[in-house]
CSV table of C-alpha atoms and ligand atoms in Angstrom, one decimal:
chain,number,residue,atom,x,y,z
A,232,UNK,CA,93.3,-45.0,30.5
A,233,UNK,CA,94.8,-42.2,31.4
A,234,UNK,CA,94.2,-38.5,30.4
A,235,UNK,CA,97.6,-38.6,28.9
A,236,UNK,CA,96.7,-41.3,26.6
A,237,UNK,CA,93.7,-40.4,26.0
A,238,UNK,CA,94.9,-37.3,24.3
A,239,UNK,CA,97.4,-39.0,22.8
A,240,UNK,CA,95.3,-41.7,20.8
A,241,UNK,CA,92.7,-38.3,19.3
A,242,UNK,CA,95.7,-36.4,18.0
A,243,UNK,CA,96.8,-39.6,15.9
A,244,UNK,CA,93.6,-39.2,13.9
A,245,UNK,CA,93.5,-36.8,10.6
A,246,UNK,CA,91.5,-33.7,11.3
A,247,UNK,CA,89.5,-34.0,8.5
A,248,UNK,CA,86.5,-33.6,10.6
A,249,UNK,CA,86.1,-31.1,13.7
A,250,UNK,CA,83.4,-33.6,15.5
A,251,UNK,CA,81.3,-32.6,18.2
A,252,UNK,CA,83.0,-33.8,22.0
A,253,UNK,CA,80.7,-36.4,22.3
A,254,UNK,CA,81.3,-40.3,22.0
A,255,UNK,CA,78.4,-42.2,20.9
A,256,UNK,CA,78.0,-45.4,21.6
A,257,UNK,CA,74.8,-47.1,21.9
A,258,UNK,CA,72.2,-46.8,19.5
A,259,UNK,CA,68.1,-48.1,19.1
A,260,UNK,CA,65.3,-46.3,16.7
A,261,UNK,CA,65.1,-42.6,16.4
A,262,UNK,CA,68.2,-42.2,19.9
A,263,UNK,CA,70.9,-42.9,20.7
A,264,UNK,CA,73.3,-42.5,24.6
A,265,UNK,CA,76.9,-41.3,24.5
A,266,UNK,CA,79.9,-42.7,27.1
A,267,UNK,CA,77.6,-40.9,30.0
A,268,UNK,CA,74.7,-42.4,29.6
A,269,UNK,CA,72.8,-40.0,28.1
A,270,UNK,CA,70.2,-40.2,25.7
A,271,UNK,CA,69.9,-38.1,22.5
A,272,UNK,CA,67.0,-37.7,20.2
A,273,UNK,CA,68.6,-38.6,17.1
A,274,UNK,CA,67.6,-36.4,13.6
A,275,UNK,CA,70.9,-37.5,12.0
A,276,UNK,CA,70.6,-41.1,10.7
A,277,UNK,CA,74.0,-41.0,11.1
A,278,UNK,CA,73.4,-38.1,7.4
A,279,UNK,CA,71.1,-40.3,6.1
A,280,UNK,CA,72.1,-43.8,7.0
A,281,UNK,CA,70.5,-45.0,9.8
A,282,UNK,CA,67.4,-45.0,7.5
A,283,UNK,CA,65.6,-47.8,9.6
A,284,UNK,CA,66.6,-46.0,12.7
A,285,UNK,CA,69.6,-47.4,15.0
A,286,UNK,CA,70.4,-51.6,15.2
A,287,UNK,CA,66.6,-52.6,13.2
A,288,UNK,CA,66.3,-55.7,14.7
A,289,UNK,CA,65.1,-57.7,11.3
A,290,UNK,CA,68.8,-56.8,9.8
A,291,UNK,CA,70.7,-57.1,12.7
A,292,UNK,CA,69.5,-61.0,12.6
A,293,UNK,CA,70.6,-61.7,9.1
A,294,UNK,CA,73.5,-60.0,9.7
A,295,UNK,CA,74.0,-62.5,12.2
A,296,UNK,CA,73.5,-65.5,10.9
A,297,UNK,CA,75.6,-64.3,8.3
A,298,UNK,CA,78.8,-63.6,10.4
A,299,UNK,CA,78.3,-67.0,11.5
A,300,UNK,CA,78.7,-68.4,7.3
A,301,UNK,CA,80.9,-67.0,5.5
A,302,UNK,CA,82.6,-62.8,5.8
A,303,UNK,CA,84.4,-62.0,2.8
A,304,UNK,CA,84.9,-64.1,-1.1
A,305,UNK,CA,85.5,-62.1,-3.6
A,306,UNK,CA,84.3,-61.2,-6.5
A,307,UNK,CA,85.9,-64.2,-7.9
A,308,UNK,CA,82.9,-66.5,-6.6
A,309,UNK,CA,79.0,-66.3,-6.8
A,310,UNK,CA,77.1,-64.5,-3.8
A,311,UNK,CA,73.9,-64.9,-3.4
A,312,UNK,CA,73.2,-62.5,-1.3
A,313,UNK,CA,74.7,-60.0,-3.7
A,314,UNK,CA,72.7,-61.6,-6.3
A,315,UNK,CA,69.4,-61.3,-4.4
A,316,UNK,CA,70.0,-57.6,-3.5
A,317,UNK,CA,70.9,-56.8,-7.6
A,318,UNK,CA,67.4,-58.2,-8.5
A,319,UNK,CA,65.5,-56.6,-5.6
A,320,UNK,CA,67.3,-53.4,-6.6
A,321,UNK,CA,66.5,-53.8,-10.0
A,322,UNK,CA,63.3,-55.0,-9.5
A,323,UNK,CA,62.2,-52.1,-7.0
A,324,UNK,CA,63.6,-49.6,-9.8
A,325,UNK,CA,63.4,-49.1,-13.8
A,326,UNK,CA,67.0,-50.9,-13.5
A,327,UNK,CA,68.2,-53.3,-15.1
A,328,UNK,CA,71.2,-54.4,-13.7
A,329,UNK,CA,73.1,-53.3,-10.7
A,330,UNK,CA,76.8,-52.7,-9.2
A,331,UNK,CA,78.4,-53.2,-5.3
A,332,UNK,CA,81.3,-51.2,-4.3
A,333,UNK,CA,81.6,-49.7,-0.3
A,334,UNK,CA,80.5,-45.7,-0.7
A,335,UNK,CA,79.0,-43.5,-2.4
A,336,UNK,CA,82.1,-40.9,-4.0
A,337,UNK,CA,82.5,-44.9,-5.2
A,338,UNK,CA,79.6,-45.7,-6.7
A,339,UNK,CA,79.8,-41.9,-8.3
A,340,UNK,CA,83.1,-42.8,-9.9
A,341,UNK,CA,81.8,-46.0,-11.2
A,342,UNK,CA,78.4,-44.0,-12.5
A,343,UNK,CA,81.9,-41.6,-14.7
A,344,UNK,CA,83.6,-44.7,-15.9
A,345,UNK,CA,80.3,-46.6,-17.2
A,346,UNK,CA,79.4,-42.7,-18.7
A,347,UNK,CA,82.9,-42.7,-20.7
A,348,UNK,CA,83.2,-46.2,-21.5
A,349,UNK,CA,79.0,-45.7,-23.2
A,350,UNK,CA,80.6,-42.4,-24.6
A,351,UNK,CA,83.6,-44.2,-25.6
A,352,UNK,CA,81.2,-47.3,-28.0
A,353,UNK,CA,78.8,-44.8,-29.7
A,354,UNK,CA,80.9,-44.4,-33.5
A,355,UNK,CA,80.5,-40.8,-33.4
A,356,UNK,CA,81.7,-38.8,-30.9
A,357,UNK,CA,85.0,-37.9,-29.0
A,358,UNK,CA,82.8,-36.3,-27.0
A,359,UNK,CA,83.2,-37.3,-22.8
A,360,UNK,CA,82.1,-34.2,-21.2
A,361,UNK,CA,80.3,-34.9,-18.1
A,362,UNK,CA,77.7,-31.5,-17.1
A,363,UNK,CA,77.3,-31.3,-13.2
A,364,UNK,CA,75.8,-28.7,-11.0
A,365,UNK,CA,76.9,-25.5,-8.7
A,366,UNK,CA,76.5,-26.8,-5.1
A,367,UNK,CA,75.8,-30.0,-5.9
A,368,UNK,CA,77.5,-32.7,-4.3
A,369,UNK,CA,79.4,-35.9,-5.6
A,370,UNK,CA,82.0,-37.1,-3.3
A,371,UNK,CA,85.9,-36.7,-2.2
A,372,UNK,CA,88.2,-38.6,-4.3
A,373,UNK,CA,89.7,-37.1,-7.3
A,374,UNK,CA,87.2,-37.6,-10.4
A,375,UNK,CA,83.8,-37.0,-7.7
A,376,UNK,CA,85.3,-33.4,-6.2
A,377,UNK,CA,86.1,-32.5,-10.0
A,378,UNK,CA,82.1,-33.6,-10.2
A,379,UNK,CA,81.2,-31.3,-7.8
A,380,UNK,CA,81.0,-27.6,-8.0
A,381,UNK,CA,81.8,-26.2,-4.9
A,382,UNK,CA,85.1,-24.1,-4.5
A,383,UNK,CA,85.8,-24.9,-0.9
A,384,UNK,CA,85.8,-29.5,-1.9
A,385,UNK,CA,88.4,-28.7,-4.4
A,386,UNK,CA,90.8,-26.1,-3.2
A,387,UNK,CA,94.2,-27.4,-2.7
A,388,UNK,CA,94.1,-30.5,-5.0
A,389,UNK,CA,94.7,-29.1,-8.5
A,390,UNK,CA,95.3,-30.8,-11.5
A,391,UNK,CA,91.3,-32.1,-10.8
A,392,UNK,CA,90.2,-34.4,-13.4
A,393,UNK,CA,89.6,-32.9,-16.8
A,394,UNK,CA,86.2,-33.6,-18.2
A,395,UNK,CA,83.2,-31.8,-16.2
A,396,UNK,CA,82.1,-28.6,-17.3
A,397,UNK,CA,79.1,-27.1,-14.0
A,398,UNK,CA,75.2,-24.9,-14.7
A,399,UNK,CA,73.8,-23.5,-12.2
A,400,UNK,CA,71.3,-25.5,-10.5
A,401,UNK,CA,67.8,-25.0,-11.1
A,402,UNK,CA,68.3,-22.5,-14.4
A,403,UNK,CA,66.3,-23.5,-17.0
A,404,UNK,CA,67.7,-20.8,-19.8
A,405,UNK,CA,70.9,-22.1,-18.9
A,406,UNK,CA,70.7,-25.8,-20.7
A,407,UNK,CA,71.0,-23.9,-23.5
A,408,UNK,CA,74.5,-24.5,-22.6
A,409,UNK,CA,74.1,-28.4,-22.9
A,410,UNK,CA,73.7,-27.8,-26.9
A,411,UNK,CA,77.0,-26.3,-27.6
A,412,UNK,CA,79.3,-28.0,-24.3
A,413,UNK,CA,77.1,-31.6,-25.9
A,414,UNK,CA,78.2,-33.5,-23.0
A,415,UNK,CA,77.7,-37.2,-22.7
A,416,UNK,CA,76.1,-37.1,-19.5
A,417,UNK,CA,74.8,-35.0,-16.7
A,418,UNK,CA,74.9,-36.1,-13.1
A,419,UNK,CA,73.0,-34.2,-10.1
A,420,UNK,CA,70.7,-34.3,-7.0
A,421,UNK,CA,67.3,-34.5,-6.7
A,422,UNK,CA,67.2,-32.7,-3.7
A,423,UNK,CA,71.1,-31.3,-3.4
A,424,UNK,CA,72.1,-32.5,0.6
A,425,UNK,CA,75.2,-31.1,1.2
A,426,UNK,CA,75.1,-27.6,-0.8
A,427,UNK,CA,72.0,-27.0,1.3
A,428,UNK,CA,68.9,-29.0,1.0
A,429,UNK,CA,67.8,-27.5,-2.0
A,430,UNK,CA,65.2,-29.9,-3.7
A,431,UNK,CA,65.3,-29.4,-8.4
A,432,UNK,CA,61.8,-27.5,-9.6
A,433,UNK,CA,59.9,-29.9,-11.3
A,434,UNK,CA,59.5,-27.5,-14.5
A,435,UNK,CA,63.5,-27.5,-15.0
A,436,UNK,CA,63.7,-31.6,-14.4
A,437,UNK,CA,61.4,-31.4,-17.4
A,438,UNK,CA,62.9,-29.8,-19.4
A,439,UNK,CA,66.8,-31.2,-19.1
A,440,UNK,CA,65.4,-34.1,-19.4
A,441,UNK,CA,63.8,-33.0,-22.9
A,442,UNK,CA,67.1,-32.1,-23.7
A,443,UNK,CA,68.9,-35.1,-22.9
A,444,UNK,CA,66.7,-37.0,-24.8
A,445,UNK,CA,66.6,-34.9,-28.0
A,446,UNK,CA,71.1,-35.0,-27.8
A,447,UNK,CA,71.8,-38.9,-26.4
A,448,UNK,CA,72.7,-37.4,-23.1
A,449,UNK,CA,72.7,-39.8,-20.5
A,450,UNK,CA,71.0,-38.9,-17.1
A,451,UNK,CA,72.9,-39.6,-14.0
A,452,UNK,CA,71.2,-39.1,-10.9
A,453,UNK,CA,73.3,-39.6,-7.4
A,454,UNK,CA,70.4,-40.5,-5.4
A,455,UNK,CA,73.3,-41.4,-2.2
A,456,UNK,CA,71.3,-39.2,-0.1
A,457,UNK,CA,67.6,-39.3,-1.3
A,458,UNK,CA,67.3,-42.9,-2.4
A,459,UNK,CA,66.1,-45.4,0.6
A,460,UNK,CA,62.7,-43.7,1.0
A,461,UNK,CA,64.6,-40.1,2.3
A,462,UNK,CA,62.0,-38.2,0.0
A,463,UNK,CA,58.6,-40.0,0.6
A,464,UNK,CA,59.5,-42.5,-2.1
A,465,UNK,CA,62.1,-45.3,-2.3
A,466,UNK,CA,63.9,-43.3,-5.3
A,467,UNK,CA,63.9,-39.6,-5.5
A,468,UNK,CA,63.6,-39.8,-9.4
A,469,UNK,CA,60.2,-41.5,-9.0
A,470,UNK,CA,58.2,-37.8,-8.2
A,471,UNK,CA,59.8,-36.8,-11.3
A,472,UNK,CA,58.2,-37.4,-14.9
A,473,UNK,CA,62.1,-38.5,-15.8
A,474,UNK,CA,64.0,-42.0,-15.8
A,475,UNK,CA,67.2,-41.0,-16.0
A,476,UNK,CA,69.9,-43.9,-17.0
A,477,UNK,CA,71.9,-44.3,-14.2
A,478,UNK,CA,71.2,-43.7,-9.9
A,479,UNK,CA,73.9,-44.1,-7.3
A,480,UNK,CA,73.2,-45.4,-3.7
A,481,UNK,CA,74.8,-45.7,-0.9
A,482,UNK,CA,74.0,-44.0,2.9
A,483,UNK,CA,71.0,-45.9,3.3
A,484,UNK,CA,71.4,-48.9,1.5
A,485,UNK,CA,72.8,-50.6,4.2
A,486,UNK,CA,71.3,-49.1,7.5
A,487,UNK,CA,75.1,-48.7,8.5
A,488,UNK,CA,76.9,-51.5,7.1
A,489,UNK,CA,79.0,-49.6,4.6
A,490,UNK,CA,77.8,-50.5,0.3
A,491,UNK,CA,77.3,-48.5,-2.2
A,492,UNK,CA,75.4,-49.7,-5.6
A,493,UNK,CA,75.4,-48.2,-9.3
A,494,UNK,CA,72.2,-49.4,-11.1
A,495,UNK,CA,71.8,-48.7,-15.3
A,496,UNK,CA,69.5,-49.2,-17.9
A,497,UNK,CA,70.6,-52.3,-20.2
A,498,UNK,CA,71.5,-50.0,-23.1
A,499,UNK,CA,74.0,-48.4,-21.0
A,500,UNK,CA,75.1,-51.5,-18.9
A,501,UNK,CA,76.0,-53.2,-21.1
A,502,UNK,CA,79.7,-52.4,-21.3
A,503,UNK,CA,80.9,-53.1,-18.1
A,504,UNK,CA,82.1,-56.9,-18.5
A,505,UNK,CA,85.3,-58.2,-17.0
A,506,UNK,CA,88.2,-56.5,-16.7
A,507,UNK,CA,86.2,-52.8,-17.2
A,508,UNK,CA,86.0,-52.2,-13.1
A,509,UNK,CA,86.1,-53.8,-10.2
A,510,UNK,CA,85.9,-53.4,-6.1
A,511,UNK,CA,87.9,-56.2,-3.5
A,512,UNK,CA,85.3,-55.2,-1.0
A,513,UNK,CA,82.3,-54.3,-2.7
A,514,UNK,CA,79.1,-56.7,-2.8
A,515,UNK,CA,80.3,-58.8,0.3
A,516,UNK,CA,78.2,-61.1,1.9
A,517,UNK,CA,77.6,-59.2,5.3
A,518,UNK,CA,77.3,-55.7,3.0
A,519,UNK,CA,74.9,-57.1,0.6
A,520,UNK,CA,73.0,-58.9,3.2
A,521,UNK,CA,72.8,-56.1,5.1
A,522,UNK,CA,71.8,-54.2,1.8
A,523,UNK,CA,69.1,-57.3,1.0
A,524,UNK,CA,67.6,-57.4,4.8
A,525,UNK,CA,67.3,-53.2,3.9
A,526,UNK,CA,65.2,-53.3,1.8
A,527,UNK,CA,63.3,-56.1,2.7
A,528,UNK,CA,62.2,-54.4,5.7
A,529,UNK,CA,61.6,-51.4,3.9
A,530,UNK,CA,58.0,-53.4,2.4
A,531,UNK,CA,57.2,-55.9,6.0
A,532,UNK,CA,57.4,-52.8,7.9
A,533,UNK,CA,56.1,-50.0,4.9
A,534,UNK,CA,58.8,-47.7,5.5
A,535,UNK,CA,58.1,-45.3,2.6
A,536,UNK,CA,54.2,-45.1,4.0
A,537,UNK,CA,56.0,-43.8,7.6
A,538,UNK,CA,57.5,-41.1,5.5
A,539,UNK,CA,54.7,-39.7,3.4
A,540,UNK,CA,52.2,-39.8,6.6
A,541,UNK,CA,55.4,-38.6,8.9
A,542,UNK,CA,57.2,-35.8,6.9
A,543,UNK,CA,54.0,-34.7,6.0
A,544,UNK,CA,52.9,-34.0,10.0
A,545,UNK,CA,57.0,-32.6,11.1
A,546,UNK,CA,56.1,-30.0,7.9
A,547,UNK,CA,53.0,-28.5,9.7
A,548,UNK,CA,54.5,-28.9,12.6
A,549,UNK,CA,57.9,-26.9,11.2
A,550,UNK,CA,56.4,-24.6,9.7
A,551,UNK,CA,54.1,-23.7,13.1
A,552,UNK,CA,58.0,-22.7,14.1
A,553,UNK,CA,58.4,-20.6,11.0
A,554,UNK,CA,55.6,-18.4,12.1
A,555,UNK,CA,56.7,-18.0,15.8
A,556,UNK,CA,60.6,-17.6,14.9
A,557,UNK,CA,61.5,-15.2,12.4
A,558,UNK,CA,64.7,-15.8,12.5
A,559,UNK,CA,63.5,-18.9,10.3
A,560,UNK,CA,63.6,-17.6,6.6
A,561,UNK,CA,61.8,-20.9,4.7
A,562,UNK,CA,61.9,-24.7,5.7
A,563,UNK,CA,62.7,-26.3,2.1
A,564,UNK,CA,63.4,-30.5,0.8
A,565,UNK,CA,61.3,-33.1,0.9
A,566,UNK,CA,59.9,-36.0,2.7
A,567,UNK,CA,62.1,-36.4,5.7
A,568,UNK,CA,65.2,-34.5,3.9
A,569,UNK,CA,64.3,-31.4,5.3
A,570,UNK,CA,66.5,-27.8,5.0
A,571,UNK,CA,65.6,-24.8,8.2
A,572,UNK,CA,67.1,-22.0,6.0
A,573,UNK,CA,68.4,-19.6,9.1
A,574,UNK,CA,69.4,-15.4,9.0
A,575,UNK,CA,71.6,-16.5,11.6
A,576,UNK,CA,74.2,-19.5,11.9
A,577,UNK,CA,73.3,-23.2,11.9
A,578,UNK,CA,76.3,-24.1,13.7
A,579,UNK,CA,74.9,-22.8,17.5
A,580,UNK,CA,71.3,-24.2,17.1
A,581,UNK,CA,73.2,-27.0,16.4
A,582,UNK,CA,75.3,-26.8,20.3
A,583,UNK,CA,72.0,-25.5,21.9
A,584,UNK,CA,70.1,-28.8,20.2
A,585,UNK,CA,72.7,-30.5,22.0
A,586,UNK,CA,72.6,-28.7,25.4
A,587,UNK,CA,68.4,-29.9,24.9
A,588,UNK,CA,69.6,-33.5,24.5
A,589,UNK,CA,68.8,-33.2,20.4
A,590,UNK,CA,71.1,-34.4,17.1
A,591,UNK,CA,70.8,-32.6,14.0
A,592,UNK,CA,73.2,-31.1,11.3
A,593,UNK,CA,73.5,-28.7,9.0
A,594,UNK,CA,73.9,-27.9,4.8
A,595,UNK,CA,75.9,-25.2,4.8
A,596,UNK,CA,76.6,-22.5,7.3
A,597,UNK,CA,72.8,-21.0,7.9
A,598,UNK,CA,70.7,-24.2,7.3
A,599,UNK,CA,70.0,-27.1,9.6
A,600,UNK,CA,69.6,-29.8,8.3
A,601,UNK,CA,67.0,-32.4,9.5
A,602,UNK,CA,66.9,-36.7,8.5
A,603,UNK,CA,65.2,-38.3,11.5
A,604,UNK,CA,65.4,-42.0,11.2
A,605,UNK,CA,62.5,-42.9,8.3
A,606,UNK,CA,60.4,-45.0,11.3
A,607,UNK,CA,60.3,-42.1,13.4
A,608,UNK,CA,56.8,-41.8,15.1
A,609,UNK,CA,54.5,-38.8,15.7
A,610,UNK,CA,55.4,-38.7,19.6
A,611,UNK,CA,58.9,-38.8,18.6
A,612,UNK,CA,58.2,-35.9,16.3
A,613,UNK,CA,56.4,-34.3,19.5
A,614,UNK,CA,59.4,-34.6,21.4
A,615,UNK,CA,61.8,-32.5,18.7
A,616,UNK,CA,59.7,-30.3,18.3
A,617,UNK,CA,59.4,-29.4,21.6
A,618,UNK,CA,63.6,-29.6,21.8
A,619,UNK,CA,63.8,-27.2,18.9
A,620,UNK,CA,61.1,-25.0,20.3
A,621,UNK,CA,63.5,-24.4,23.0
A,622,UNK,CA,66.3,-23.8,21.7
A,623,UNK,CA,65.2,-21.1,19.1
A,624,UNK,CA,63.3,-19.6,22.6
A,625,UNK,CA,67.2,-19.6,23.7
A,626,UNK,CA,68.7,-18.6,20.8
B,936,LIG,C1,77.3,-38.7,1.0
B,936,LIG,C2,77.3,-37.9,-0.6
B,936,LIG,C3,78.1,-38.8,-1.4
B,936,LIG,C4,79.4,-39.0,-0.9
B,936,LIG,O1,79.5,-41.0,0.3
B,936,LIG,P1,80.0,-41.0,1.1
B,936,LIG,O2,79.8,-42.4,0.9
B,936,LIG,O3,80.8,-40.7,2.0
B,936,LIG,O4,81.4,-41.6,-0.4
B,936,LIG,C5,78.0,-38.4,-2.5
B,936,LIG,N1,76.6,-38.0,-3.3
B,936,LIG,C6,75.7,-37.2,-2.6
B,936,LIG,C7,74.6,-36.6,-3.1
B,936,LIG,C8,76.4,-37.4,-0.8
B,936,LIG,O5,74.8,-37.2,-0.3
């Protein structure tokens, strides 16, 4: 391709992302390679998607076998992998039924619809309000951006979908508002990802869960980023003393194959009957094969135990860097979902890291976000810390 054609093709893309000038053409485990063959240590995992590392062998084998069988049949027919994945997800969680879709935003849309439908079926309520929390992130569709209490995400898209009220996160006194708002549901992340890697306080969740229980308010937990082992348990809610009514999943569920899911308890799930909701691609044979083999690999390779072990080591090493460099204000997060809070721009750290063949992310202007594959080992963490040390030394 000549240069002129290359430039034209680049500009044929809408500029919804400011992309790094880097084309990744190959990945294996914790490493990726660009088109020039340069190797990078990847602590982004495709934004918490490649939790089993890049091109995991077992998932690859199952998807390859499925490619020979059938790719798509629609939800007008039974799909075996979909049934098995639903059975496995409900067996491994506190929920009774699963709905499959193709992304995090779609999973949250399904949760919002199900909460409204549930409320509609309760005899003594005309309510439809859903409370979400400041700095949260729930997606880019009109519904989910209306649920996302961030000005920069909502700006320019008025009118937003009605029915969302925002409260501050981790603020116990503010929860008294719930008795006035009388929402049908709350929706939240247990570690706010895009909002800056902010974990929910245990005491706040306890207070929130008590109010929800007392007032019959559904609890929807958006586990799109925190789910699939990221925080050291399969789902983040397991580390808190409550059970949500609904959770949503996507990112890590298919190891890079697009798939989303909403899981719910039976008393809520029962209202999603034929004709209420659907998706052409949702839960298709390839996607659910990817999801099923991803979950099987979690058990077979004891991924959760690895997250617990390696995160402990990584946190210790990061706290060492914090001692050494005063520009690091705090290390926060859970498991292998980590924010390094800086008193300087995260963007310059990310760029400098790229020069060191290290890929990392941001979560807001002054937070560097780490989302390594959950298969990461001690050696790779050592390499990571050495590279990041070089980056901070040169700042
Ligand atoms: C990424 C993310 C979403 C949106 O997922 P998409 O697949 O991009 O639609 C929603 N909620 C949370 C918490 C996320 O991290």
